[in-house]
């Protein structure tokens, strides 16, 4: 993806991060998903560093054949507001890892009990329930680590990215939404 950078004269750094390198021209939309997939693949190389089976479950979830809609939408927004930079690619990858984790949790027998995800065995079916739970937790913590070390970002930006995502996941975000989804029908 580094080879996709534009010449220095054509760069327009995002105003929130003047040190960020812009990786693509405004009129290049087809490569957003490729940038995101390449970064996810790069990050996933470390998934199985200690436990290969855990890494396989994480990869099963994070590298599945999804649309990457959330991450791509973030990159489109970045492009519209100054350009796609390494920091934004990292943020998009983190969002996709969290989304993958949420799908792992959602598919579990204690949640929606889905056996298939995108026509393939759900993570808990392919790797076992316990490992699926651990893979989901590991994907979320890996997403936080990516944000905490986001490339080309200042320490303040990194802290802000982590804070924003933790709020989106916690008791006023994804967890609350999942809880409502689980119990609203049972309580009616």
Short mmCIF file of N, CA and C in Angstrom, two decimals:
data_model
loop_
_atom_site.label_atom_id
_atom_site.label_comp_id
_atom_site.label_asym_id
_atom_site.label_seq_id
_atom_site.Cartn_x
_atom_site.Cartn_y
_atom_site.Cartn_z
N UNK A 1 0.80 -1.20 0.00
CA UNK A 1 0.00 0.00 0.00
C UNK A 1 0.84 1.26 0.00
N UNK A 2 2.07 1.17 0.51
CA UNK A 2 2.92 2.36 0.53
C UNK A 2 3.21 2.85 -0.90
N UNK A 3 3.22 1.94 -1.84
CA UNK A 3 3.50 2.33 -3.21
C UNK A 3 2.35 3.15 -3.80
N UNK A 4 1.24 3.24 -3.08
CA UNK A 4 0.10 3.98 -3.59
C UNK A 4 0.16 5.45 -3.21
N UNK A 5 1.22 5.88 -2.50
CA UNK A 5 1.29 7.28 -2.11
C UNK A 5 1.41 8.16 -3.35
N UNK A 6 0.89 9.35 -3.22
CA UNK A 6 0.94 10.30 -4.32
C UNK A 6 2.19 11.16 -4.18
N UNK A 7 2.62 11.79 -5.25
CA UNK A 7 3.79 12.65 -5.16
C UNK A 7 3.60 13.74 -4.12
N UNK A 8 4.71 14.20 -3.53
CA UNK A 8 4.65 15.15 -2.41
C UNK A 8 3.83 16.39 -2.76
N UNK A 9 3.88 16.86 -3.96
CA UNK A 9 3.13 18.06 -4.34
C UNK A 9 1.62 17.85 -4.32
N UNK A 10 1.16 16.62 -4.41
CA UNK A 10 -0.27 16.34 -4.43
C UNK A 10 -0.83 15.96 -3.07
N UNK A 11 0.00 15.96 -2.04
CA UNK A 11 -0.45 15.53 -0.72
C UNK A 11 -1.23 16.62 -0.02
N UNK A 12 -2.26 16.19 0.68
CA UNK A 12 -3.04 17.11 1.51
C UNK A 12 -3.30 16.39 2.82
N UNK A 13 -2.51 16.69 3.85
CA UNK A 13 -2.63 16.00 5.13
C UNK A 13 -3.91 16.39 5.84
N UNK A 14 -4.55 15.44 6.53
CA UNK A 14 -5.74 15.78 7.30
C UNK A 14 -5.41 16.84 8.35
N UNK A 15 -6.33 17.76 8.56
CA UNK A 15 -6.05 18.88 9.46
C UNK A 15 -5.82 18.43 10.89
N UNK A 16 -6.42 17.32 11.32
CA UNK A 16 -6.25 16.86 12.69
C UNK A 16 -4.91 16.18 12.90
N UNK A 17 -4.22 15.83 11.84
CA UNK A 17 -2.94 15.14 11.96
C UNK A 17 -2.02 15.63 10.85
N UNK A 18 -1.42 16.81 11.01
CA UNK A 18 -0.62 17.37 9.92
C UNK A 18 0.61 16.56 9.55
N UNK A 19 1.04 15.61 10.38
CA UNK A 19 2.21 14.80 10.06
C UNK A 19 1.86 13.53 9.30
N UNK A 20 0.58 13.27 9.11
CA UNK A 20 0.15 12.03 8.46
C UNK A 20 0.44 12.08 6.96
N UNK A 21 0.90 10.96 6.45
CA UNK A 21 1.15 10.85 5.03
C UNK A 21 -0.14 10.43 4.33
N UNK A 22 -0.55 11.16 3.33
CA UNK A 22 -1.74 10.79 2.57
C UNK A 22 -1.35 9.66 1.63
N UNK A 23 -2.15 8.61 1.63
CA UNK A 23 -1.80 7.41 0.88
C UNK A 23 -2.47 7.31 -0.48
N UNK A 24 -3.47 8.11 -0.75
CA UNK A 24 -4.15 7.97 -2.02
C UNK A 24 -4.77 9.29 -2.44
N UNK A 25 -4.96 9.45 -3.74
CA UNK A 25 -5.60 10.65 -4.26
C UNK A 25 -7.09 10.59 -3.96
N UNK A 26 -7.72 11.74 -3.95
CA UNK A 26 -9.15 11.82 -3.67
C UNK A 26 -9.99 11.02 -4.68
N UNK A 27 -9.54 10.88 -5.91
CA UNK A 27 -10.36 10.22 -6.92
C UNK A 27 -10.11 8.71 -7.00
N UNK A 28 -9.35 8.17 -6.08
CA UNK A 28 -9.08 6.74 -6.09
C UNK A 28 -9.93 6.07 -5.01
N UNK A 29 -11.07 5.52 -5.39
CA UNK A 29 -11.98 4.90 -4.43
C UNK A 29 -11.86 3.38 -4.40
N UNK A 30 -11.44 2.78 -5.48
CA UNK A 30 -11.42 1.32 -5.58
C UNK A 30 -10.43 0.67 -4.62
N UNK A 31 -9.48 1.41 -4.13
CA UNK A 31 -8.44 0.80 -3.32
C UNK A 31 -8.70 0.85 -1.82
N UNK A 32 -9.78 1.47 -1.38
CA UNK A 32 -10.06 1.52 0.06
C UNK A 32 -10.10 0.13 0.68
N UNK A 33 -10.86 -0.74 0.08
CA UNK A 33 -10.99 -2.10 0.62
C UNK A 33 -9.67 -2.84 0.54
N UNK A 34 -8.91 -2.62 -0.52
CA UNK A 34 -7.60 -3.26 -0.64
C UNK A 34 -6.64 -2.79 0.45
N UNK A 35 -6.65 -1.49 0.74
CA UNK A 35 -5.82 -0.96 1.82
C UNK A 35 -6.20 -1.60 3.15
N UNK A 36 -7.50 -1.68 3.38
CA UNK A 36 -8.01 -2.24 4.63
C UNK A 36 -7.68 -3.72 4.74
N UNK A 37 -7.91 -4.47 3.68
CA UNK A 37 -7.60 -5.91 3.71
C UNK A 37 -6.11 -6.16 3.90
N UNK A 38 -5.28 -5.37 3.26
CA UNK A 38 -3.83 -5.53 3.41
C UNK A 38 -3.41 -5.26 4.85
N UNK A 39 -3.99 -4.24 5.46
CA UNK A 39 -3.62 -3.93 6.85
C UNK A 39 -4.12 -5.01 7.80
N UNK A 40 -5.34 -5.49 7.58
CA UNK A 40 -5.86 -6.59 8.42
C UNK A 40 -4.98 -7.83 8.29
N UNK A 41 -4.57 -8.13 7.09
CA UNK A 41 -3.70 -9.29 6.87
C UNK A 41 -2.36 -9.10 7.59
N UNK A 42 -1.82 -7.91 7.51
CA UNK A 42 -0.55 -7.61 8.19
C UNK A 42 -0.70 -7.76 9.71
N UNK A 43 -1.77 -7.23 10.26
CA UNK A 43 -2.01 -7.33 11.70
C UNK A 43 -2.21 -8.79 12.10
N UNK A 44 -2.92 -9.54 11.28
CA UNK A 44 -3.25 -10.93 11.61
C UNK A 44 -2.03 -11.84 11.68
N UNK A 45 -0.93 -11.42 11.12
CA UNK A 45 0.29 -12.25 11.17
C UNK A 45 0.72 -12.53 12.61
N UNK A 46 0.36 -11.67 13.54
CA UNK A 46 0.72 -11.87 14.93
C UNK A 46 -0.34 -12.57 15.76
N UNK A 47 -1.49 -12.87 15.19
CA UNK A 47 -2.58 -13.48 15.95
C UNK A 47 -2.18 -14.78 16.65
N UNK A 48 -1.44 -15.62 15.97
CA UNK A 48 -1.10 -16.93 16.53
C UNK A 48 0.28 -17.02 17.13
N UNK A 49 0.86 -15.90 17.52
CA UNK A 49 2.23 -15.89 18.02
C UNK A 49 2.44 -16.79 19.23
N UNK A 50 1.47 -16.86 20.12
CA UNK A 50 1.59 -17.69 21.31
C UNK A 50 0.73 -18.94 21.19
N UNK A 51 -0.47 -18.80 20.66
CA UNK A 51 -1.38 -19.93 20.50
C UNK A 51 -1.87 -19.97 19.06
N UNK A 52 -1.35 -20.90 18.29
CA UNK A 52 -1.78 -21.01 16.90
C UNK A 52 -3.28 -21.27 16.76
N UNK A 53 -3.87 -22.13 17.60
CA UNK A 53 -5.32 -22.32 17.48
C UNK A 53 -6.13 -21.05 17.76
N UNK A 54 -5.70 -20.26 18.73
CA UNK A 54 -6.38 -18.99 18.99
C UNK A 54 -6.22 -18.06 17.79
N UNK A 55 -5.02 -18.00 17.25
CA UNK A 55 -4.77 -17.18 16.07
C UNK A 55 -5.62 -17.61 14.88
N UNK A 56 -5.80 -18.91 14.73
CA UNK A 56 -6.65 -19.41 13.64
C UNK A 56 -8.09 -18.97 13.83
N UNK A 57 -8.59 -19.02 15.06
CA UNK A 57 -9.96 -18.59 15.33
C UNK A 57 -10.11 -17.08 15.09
N UNK A 58 -9.11 -16.31 15.50
CA UNK A 58 -9.14 -14.87 15.27
C UNK A 58 -9.14 -14.57 13.76
N UNK A 59 -8.28 -15.26 13.03
CA UNK A 59 -8.22 -15.08 11.59
C UNK A 59 -9.51 -15.50 10.91
N UNK A 60 -10.10 -16.59 11.39
CA UNK A 60 -11.38 -17.08 10.85
C UNK A 60 -12.41 -15.96 10.91
N UNK A 61 -12.44 -15.25 12.03
CA UNK A 61 -13.42 -14.18 12.20
C UNK A 61 -13.03 -12.90 11.47
N UNK A 62 -11.81 -12.46 11.63
CA UNK A 62 -11.40 -11.15 11.12
C UNK A 62 -11.12 -11.12 9.63
N UNK A 63 -10.74 -12.24 9.07
CA UNK A 63 -10.36 -12.26 7.66
C UNK A 63 -11.41 -12.91 6.77
N UNK A 64 -12.60 -13.13 7.31
CA UNK A 64 -13.65 -13.75 6.51
C UNK A 64 -14.05 -12.82 5.36
N UNK A 65 -14.82 -13.33 4.47
CA UNK A 65 -15.14 -12.60 3.24
C UNK A 65 -16.27 -11.60 3.44
N UNK A 66 -16.07 -10.66 4.31
CA UNK A 66 -17.07 -9.62 4.53
C UNK A 66 -16.87 -8.44 3.60
N UNK A 67 -17.79 -7.52 3.66
CA UNK A 67 -17.76 -6.34 2.80
C UNK A 67 -16.78 -5.28 3.31
N UNK A 68 -16.43 -5.33 4.59
CA UNK A 68 -15.58 -4.32 5.21
C UNK A 68 -16.25 -2.94 5.15
N UNK A 69 -17.58 -2.95 5.26
CA UNK A 69 -18.35 -1.71 5.11
C UNK A 69 -17.96 -0.65 6.11
N UNK A 70 -17.84 -1.00 7.38
CA UNK A 70 -17.55 -0.01 8.41
C UNK A 70 -16.19 0.64 8.21
N UNK A 71 -15.18 -0.18 7.97
CA UNK A 71 -13.85 0.36 7.75
C UNK A 71 -13.77 1.16 6.46
N UNK A 72 -14.42 0.68 5.42
CA UNK A 72 -14.42 1.41 4.15
C UNK A 72 -15.14 2.74 4.30
N UNK A 73 -16.23 2.76 5.04
CA UNK A 73 -16.95 4.01 5.27
C UNK A 73 -16.05 5.02 5.99
N UNK A 74 -15.28 4.56 6.97
CA UNK A 74 -14.35 5.44 7.67
C UNK A 74 -13.31 6.00 6.70
N UNK A 75 -12.79 5.15 5.82
CA UNK A 75 -11.79 5.62 4.85
C UNK A 75 -12.40 6.60 3.85
N UNK A 76 -13.64 6.39 3.47
CA UNK A 76 -14.32 7.35 2.59
C UNK A 76 -14.50 8.70 3.28
N UNK A 77 -14.85 8.66 4.56
CA UNK A 77 -14.99 9.90 5.32
C UNK A 77 -13.64 10.59 5.45
N UNK A 78 -12.59 9.83 5.67
CA UNK A 78 -11.25 10.41 5.76
C UNK A 78 -10.86 11.05 4.44
N UNK A 79 -11.15 10.36 3.36
CA UNK A 79 -10.84 10.90 2.04
C UNK A 79 -11.59 12.20 1.79
N UNK A 80 -12.83 12.27 2.21
CA UNK A 80 -13.63 13.46 2.00
C UNK A 80 -13.17 14.63 2.85
N UNK A 81 -12.42 14.34 3.91
CA UNK A 81 -12.01 15.42 4.81
C UNK A 81 -10.51 15.67 4.80
N UNK A 82 -9.84 15.27 3.77
CA UNK A 82 -8.42 15.60 3.67
C UNK A 82 -7.53 14.52 3.13
N UNK A 83 -7.90 13.27 3.23
CA UNK A 83 -7.09 12.20 2.67
C UNK A 83 -6.95 11.01 3.59
N UNK A 84 -6.73 9.87 3.00
CA UNK A 84 -6.54 8.63 3.75
C UNK A 84 -5.08 8.52 4.13
N UNK A 85 -4.84 8.39 5.42
CA UNK A 85 -3.47 8.27 5.92
C UNK A 85 -3.34 6.97 6.71
N UNK A 86 -2.13 6.64 7.10
CA UNK A 86 -1.88 5.41 7.85
C UNK A 86 -2.72 5.32 9.11
N UNK A 87 -2.87 6.44 9.80
CA UNK A 87 -3.66 6.45 11.03
C UNK A 87 -5.08 6.01 10.75
N UNK A 88 -5.66 6.51 9.68
CA UNK A 88 -7.04 6.16 9.36
C UNK A 88 -7.17 4.71 8.90
N UNK A 89 -6.17 4.19 8.22
CA UNK A 89 -6.19 2.78 7.84
C UNK A 89 -6.14 1.91 9.09
N UNK A 90 -5.32 2.31 10.06
CA UNK A 90 -5.27 1.57 11.33
C UNK A 90 -6.61 1.63 12.05
N UNK A 91 -7.22 2.82 12.08
CA UNK A 91 -8.53 2.96 12.73
C UNK A 91 -9.58 2.11 12.03
N UNK A 92 -9.54 2.07 10.71
CA UNK A 92 -10.50 1.26 9.96
C UNK A 92 -10.29 -0.22 10.25
N UNK A 93 -9.05 -0.66 10.35
CA UNK A 93 -8.76 -2.06 10.67
C UNK A 93 -9.25 -2.39 12.08
N UNK A 94 -9.06 -1.47 13.02
CA UNK A 94 -9.53 -1.69 14.39
C UNK A 94 -11.05 -1.84 14.41
N UNK A 95 -11.74 -0.99 13.68
CA UNK A 95 -13.20 -1.08 13.62
C UNK A 95 -13.62 -2.42 13.04
N UNK A 96 -12.96 -2.88 12.02
CA UNK A 96 -13.31 -4.18 11.42
C UNK A 96 -13.04 -5.33 12.38
N UNK A 97 -11.95 -5.25 13.16
CA UNK A 97 -11.68 -6.32 14.13
C UNK A 97 -12.75 -6.34 15.22
N UNK A 98 -13.18 -5.18 15.67
CA UNK A 98 -14.24 -5.11 16.67
C UNK A 98 -15.55 -5.65 16.08
N UNK A 99 -15.84 -5.29 14.86
CA UNK A 99 -17.06 -5.80 14.22
C UNK A 99 -17.00 -7.33 14.11
N UNK A 100 -15.85 -7.85 13.71
CA UNK A 100 -15.70 -9.31 13.63
C UNK A 100 -15.92 -9.95 14.99
N UNK A 101 -15.37 -9.35 16.04
CA UNK A 101 -15.57 -9.87 17.40
C UNK A 101 -17.05 -9.86 17.77
N UNK A 102 -17.73 -8.78 17.42
CA UNK A 102 -19.16 -8.70 17.75
C UNK A 102 -19.96 -9.79 17.05
N UNK A 103 -19.55 -10.15 15.84
CA UNK A 103 -20.23 -11.23 15.13
C UNK A 103 -19.94 -12.58 15.77
N UNK A 104 -18.70 -12.77 16.24
CA UNK A 104 -18.35 -14.00 16.96
C UNK A 104 -19.25 -14.15 18.16
N UNK A 105 -19.37 -13.07 18.96
CA UNK A 105 -20.21 -13.13 20.16
C UNK A 105 -21.68 -13.32 19.80
N UNK A 106 -22.14 -12.62 18.78
CA UNK A 106 -23.54 -12.70 18.38
C UNK A 106 -23.93 -14.10 17.93
N UNK A 107 -23.01 -14.82 17.32
CA UNK A 107 -23.29 -16.17 16.81
C UNK A 107 -23.30 -17.24 17.89
N UNK A 108 -22.77 -16.96 19.06
CA UNK A 108 -22.66 -17.97 20.12
C UNK A 108 -24.01 -18.55 20.51
N UNK A 109 -24.04 -19.80 20.97
CA UNK A 109 -25.31 -20.41 21.39
C UNK A 109 -26.05 -19.61 22.45
N UNK A 110 -25.35 -18.94 23.34
CA UNK A 110 -26.02 -18.14 24.38
C UNK A 110 -26.58 -16.83 23.85
N UNK A 111 -26.25 -16.48 22.62
CA UNK A 111 -26.76 -15.24 22.01
C UNK A 111 -27.79 -15.62 20.95
N UNK A 112 -27.40 -15.57 19.68
CA UNK A 112 -28.33 -15.89 18.60
C UNK A 112 -28.25 -17.35 18.13
N UNK A 113 -27.25 -18.06 18.58
CA UNK A 113 -27.06 -19.47 18.23
C UNK A 113 -27.05 -19.71 16.72
N UNK A 114 -26.25 -18.92 16.02
CA UNK A 114 -26.12 -19.09 14.58
C UNK A 114 -25.00 -20.09 14.29
N UNK A 115 -25.28 -21.01 13.42
CA UNK A 115 -24.28 -22.02 13.05
C UNK A 115 -23.43 -21.57 11.86
N UNK A 116 -23.99 -20.68 11.06
CA UNK A 116 -23.28 -20.21 9.87
C UNK A 116 -23.12 -18.69 9.92
N UNK A 117 -22.03 -18.23 9.32
CA UNK A 117 -21.78 -16.81 9.14
C UNK A 117 -21.27 -16.66 7.72
N UNK A 118 -22.00 -15.92 6.90
CA UNK A 118 -21.67 -15.73 5.48
C UNK A 118 -21.50 -17.06 4.76
N UNK A 119 -22.39 -18.00 5.10
CA UNK A 119 -22.40 -19.29 4.42
C UNK A 119 -21.33 -20.27 4.87
N UNK A 120 -20.56 -19.93 5.88
CA UNK A 120 -19.51 -20.80 6.39
C UNK A 120 -19.73 -21.03 7.87
N UNK A 121 -19.12 -22.07 8.44
CA UNK A 121 -19.31 -22.32 9.88
C UNK A 121 -18.92 -21.10 10.71
N UNK A 122 -19.79 -20.76 11.65
CA UNK A 122 -19.48 -19.67 12.57
C UNK A 122 -18.22 -20.03 13.35
N UNK A 123 -17.57 -19.04 13.92
CA UNK A 123 -16.30 -19.26 14.62
C UNK A 123 -16.44 -20.29 15.73
N UNK A 124 -17.53 -20.25 16.49
CA UNK A 124 -17.69 -21.22 17.58
C UNK A 124 -17.93 -22.63 17.06
N UNK A 125 -18.48 -22.76 15.88
CA UNK A 125 -18.68 -24.08 15.28
C UNK A 125 -17.34 -24.63 14.78
N UNK A 126 -16.57 -23.76 14.13
CA UNK A 126 -15.29 -24.18 13.55
C UNK A 126 -14.19 -24.36 14.60
N UNK A 127 -14.24 -23.60 15.69
CA UNK A 127 -13.12 -23.59 16.64
C UNK A 127 -13.51 -23.88 18.08
N UNK A 128 -14.77 -24.12 18.34
CA UNK A 128 -15.24 -24.37 19.70
C UNK A 128 -15.68 -23.09 20.38
N UNK A 129 -16.63 -23.23 21.30
CA UNK A 129 -17.19 -22.06 21.97
C UNK A 129 -16.16 -21.30 22.80
N UNK A 130 -15.40 -22.01 23.60
CA UNK A 130 -14.41 -21.36 24.46
C UNK A 130 -13.40 -20.57 23.66
N UNK A 131 -12.89 -21.18 22.60
CA UNK A 131 -11.90 -20.48 21.78
C UNK A 131 -12.54 -19.33 21.02
N UNK A 132 -13.79 -19.45 20.65
CA UNK A 132 -14.48 -18.34 19.98
C UNK A 132 -14.59 -17.14 20.92
N UNK A 133 -14.95 -17.38 22.17
CA UNK A 133 -15.03 -16.29 23.14
C UNK A 133 -13.66 -15.63 23.29
N UNK A 134 -12.63 -16.44 23.44
CA UNK A 134 -11.28 -15.89 23.58
C UNK A 134 -10.85 -15.14 22.32
N UNK A 135 -11.22 -15.66 21.16
CA UNK A 135 -10.87 -14.97 19.91
C UNK A 135 -11.56 -13.61 19.83
N UNK A 136 -12.82 -13.55 20.25
CA UNK A 136 -13.51 -12.27 20.26
C UNK A 136 -12.86 -11.27 21.19
N UNK A 137 -12.53 -11.72 22.39
CA UNK A 137 -11.84 -10.84 23.34
C UNK A 137 -10.49 -10.40 22.78
N UNK A 138 -9.77 -11.34 22.21
CA UNK A 138 -8.45 -11.03 21.65
C UNK A 138 -8.55 -10.05 20.48
N UNK A 139 -9.58 -10.18 19.66
CA UNK A 139 -9.76 -9.23 18.55
C UNK A 139 -10.01 -7.82 19.07
N UNK A 140 -10.81 -7.71 20.12
CA UNK A 140 -11.07 -6.39 20.69
C UNK A 140 -9.80 -5.80 21.30
N UNK A 141 -9.05 -6.61 22.04
CA UNK A 141 -7.82 -6.09 22.63
C UNK A 141 -6.78 -5.77 21.55
N UNK A 142 -6.75 -6.54 20.50
CA UNK A 142 -5.84 -6.25 19.38
C UNK A 142 -6.25 -4.95 18.69
N UNK A 143 -7.54 -4.71 18.56
CA UNK A 143 -8.02 -3.46 17.97
C UNK A 143 -7.56 -2.28 18.82
N UNK A 144 -7.66 -2.42 20.13
CA UNK A 144 -7.20 -1.35 21.03
C UNK A 144 -5.69 -1.14 20.90
N UNK A 145 -4.96 -2.22 20.77
CA UNK A 145 -3.50 -2.11 20.61
C UNK A 145 -3.14 -1.41 19.30
N UNK A 146 -3.87 -1.71 18.24
CA UNK A 146 -3.63 -1.04 16.96
C UNK A 146 -3.87 0.46 17.09
N UNK A 147 -4.95 0.83 17.78
CA UNK A 147 -5.24 2.26 17.97
C UNK A 147 -4.21 2.92 18.89
N UNK A 148 -3.79 2.21 19.92
CA UNK A 148 -2.83 2.77 20.87
C UNK A 148 -1.46 2.98 20.24
N UNK A 149 -1.20 2.32 19.13
CA UNK A 149 0.08 2.45 18.42
C UNK A 149 -0.13 2.90 16.98
N UNK A 150 -1.26 3.52 16.70
CA UNK A 150 -1.62 3.90 15.33
C UNK A 150 -0.47 4.65 14.66
N UNK A 151 -0.17 4.22 13.48
CA UNK A 151 0.94 4.79 12.71
C UNK A 151 0.65 6.25 12.37
N UNK A 152 1.69 7.06 12.41
CA UNK A 152 1.64 8.48 12.03
C UNK A 152 0.70 9.31 12.89
N UNK A 153 0.34 8.82 14.07
CA UNK A 153 -0.56 9.56 14.96
C UNK A 153 0.20 10.09 16.16
N UNK A 154 -0.21 11.22 16.63
CA UNK A 154 0.37 11.78 17.85
C UNK A 154 -0.13 10.99 19.05
N UNK A 155 0.55 11.07 20.18
CA UNK A 155 0.06 10.39 21.38
C UNK A 155 -1.36 10.82 21.75
N UNK A 156 -1.68 12.09 21.57
CA UNK A 156 -3.02 12.58 21.90
C UNK A 156 -4.07 11.96 20.97
N UNK A 157 -3.75 11.84 19.70
CA UNK A 157 -4.68 11.23 18.75
C UNK A 157 -4.88 9.76 19.09
N UNK A 158 -3.80 9.07 19.41
CA UNK A 158 -3.91 7.65 19.78
C UNK A 158 -4.83 7.47 20.99
N UNK A 159 -4.62 8.31 22.00
CA UNK A 159 -5.46 8.22 23.21
C UNK A 159 -6.91 8.51 22.87
N UNK A 160 -7.15 9.48 22.01
CA UNK A 160 -8.52 9.80 21.60
C UNK A 160 -9.17 8.65 20.85
N UNK A 161 -8.42 8.02 19.97
CA UNK A 161 -8.96 6.88 19.22
C UNK A 161 -9.37 5.75 20.17
N UNK A 162 -8.51 5.44 21.12
CA UNK A 162 -8.83 4.38 22.09
C UNK A 162 -10.05 4.77 22.91
N UNK A 163 -10.11 6.00 23.37
CA UNK A 163 -11.23 6.46 24.19
C UNK A 163 -12.55 6.37 23.41
N UNK A 164 -12.54 6.80 22.16
CA UNK A 164 -13.74 6.76 21.34
C UNK A 164 -14.23 5.33 21.14
N UNK A 165 -13.32 4.42 20.85
CA UNK A 165 -13.74 3.04 20.62
C UNK A 165 -14.20 2.37 21.91
N UNK A 166 -13.55 2.64 23.03
CA UNK A 166 -13.99 2.02 24.27
C UNK A 166 -15.40 2.49 24.63
N UNK A 167 -15.69 3.74 24.40
CA UNK A 167 -17.05 4.24 24.67
C UNK A 167 -18.07 3.58 23.75
N UNK A 168 -17.68 3.35 22.51
CA UNK A 168 -18.60 2.72 21.56
C UNK A 168 -18.85 1.25 21.89
N UNK A 169 -17.97 0.63 22.65
CA UNK A 169 -18.11 -0.79 22.98
C UNK A 169 -18.78 -1.06 24.31
N UNK A 170 -18.68 -0.16 25.23
CA UNK A 170 -19.05 -0.41 26.62
C UNK A 170 -20.53 -0.43 26.92
N UNK A 171 -20.87 -0.10 28.17
CA UNK A 171 -22.24 -0.22 28.64
C UNK A 171 -23.20 0.78 28.01
N UNK A 172 -22.70 1.73 27.25
CA UNK A 172 -23.57 2.65 26.53
C UNK A 172 -23.44 2.45 25.03
N UNK A 173 -22.78 1.38 24.62
CA UNK A 173 -22.55 1.12 23.21
C UNK A 173 -22.92 -0.29 22.81
N UNK A 174 -21.97 -0.98 22.20
CA UNK A 174 -22.21 -2.31 21.66
C UNK A 174 -22.73 -3.29 22.70
N UNK A 175 -22.16 -3.30 23.89
CA UNK A 175 -22.61 -4.24 24.93
C UNK A 175 -24.06 -3.98 25.32
N UNK A 176 -24.42 -2.71 25.45
CA UNK A 176 -25.81 -2.37 25.77
C UNK A 176 -26.74 -2.80 24.64
N UNK A 177 -26.32 -2.58 23.43
CA UNK A 177 -27.14 -2.98 22.29
C UNK A 177 -27.35 -4.48 22.23
N UNK A 178 -26.29 -5.23 22.48
CA UNK A 178 -26.41 -6.69 22.48
C UNK A 178 -27.33 -7.16 23.61
N UNK A 179 -27.20 -6.54 24.78
CA UNK A 179 -28.05 -6.89 25.90
C UNK A 179 -29.52 -6.62 25.57
N UNK A 180 -29.80 -5.47 24.97
CA UNK A 180 -31.18 -5.17 24.57
C UNK A 180 -31.68 -6.18 23.55
N UNK A 181 -30.82 -6.53 22.60
CA UNK A 181 -31.19 -7.51 21.59
C UNK A 181 -31.53 -8.86 22.21
N UNK A 182 -30.77 -9.24 23.21
CA UNK A 182 -31.00 -10.53 23.88
C UNK A 182 -32.29 -10.57 24.69
N UNK A 183 -32.62 -9.46 25.32
CA UNK A 183 -33.67 -9.50 26.32
C UNK A 183 -34.97 -8.81 25.95
N UNK A 184 -34.98 -7.98 24.93
CA UNK A 184 -36.20 -7.26 24.60
C UNK A 184 -37.32 -8.22 24.19
N UNK A 185 -37.02 -9.22 23.39
CA UNK A 185 -38.05 -10.16 22.96
C UNK A 185 -38.49 -11.06 24.10
N UNK A 186 -37.57 -11.46 24.97
CA UNK A 186 -37.90 -12.35 26.08
C UNK A 186 -38.75 -11.64 27.12
N UNK A 187 -38.58 -10.31 27.23
CA UNK A 187 -39.31 -9.56 28.23
C UNK A 187 -40.70 -9.16 27.77
N UNK A 188 -41.03 -9.29 26.52
CA UNK A 188 -42.34 -8.89 25.99
C UNK A 188 -43.37 -9.95 26.17
#
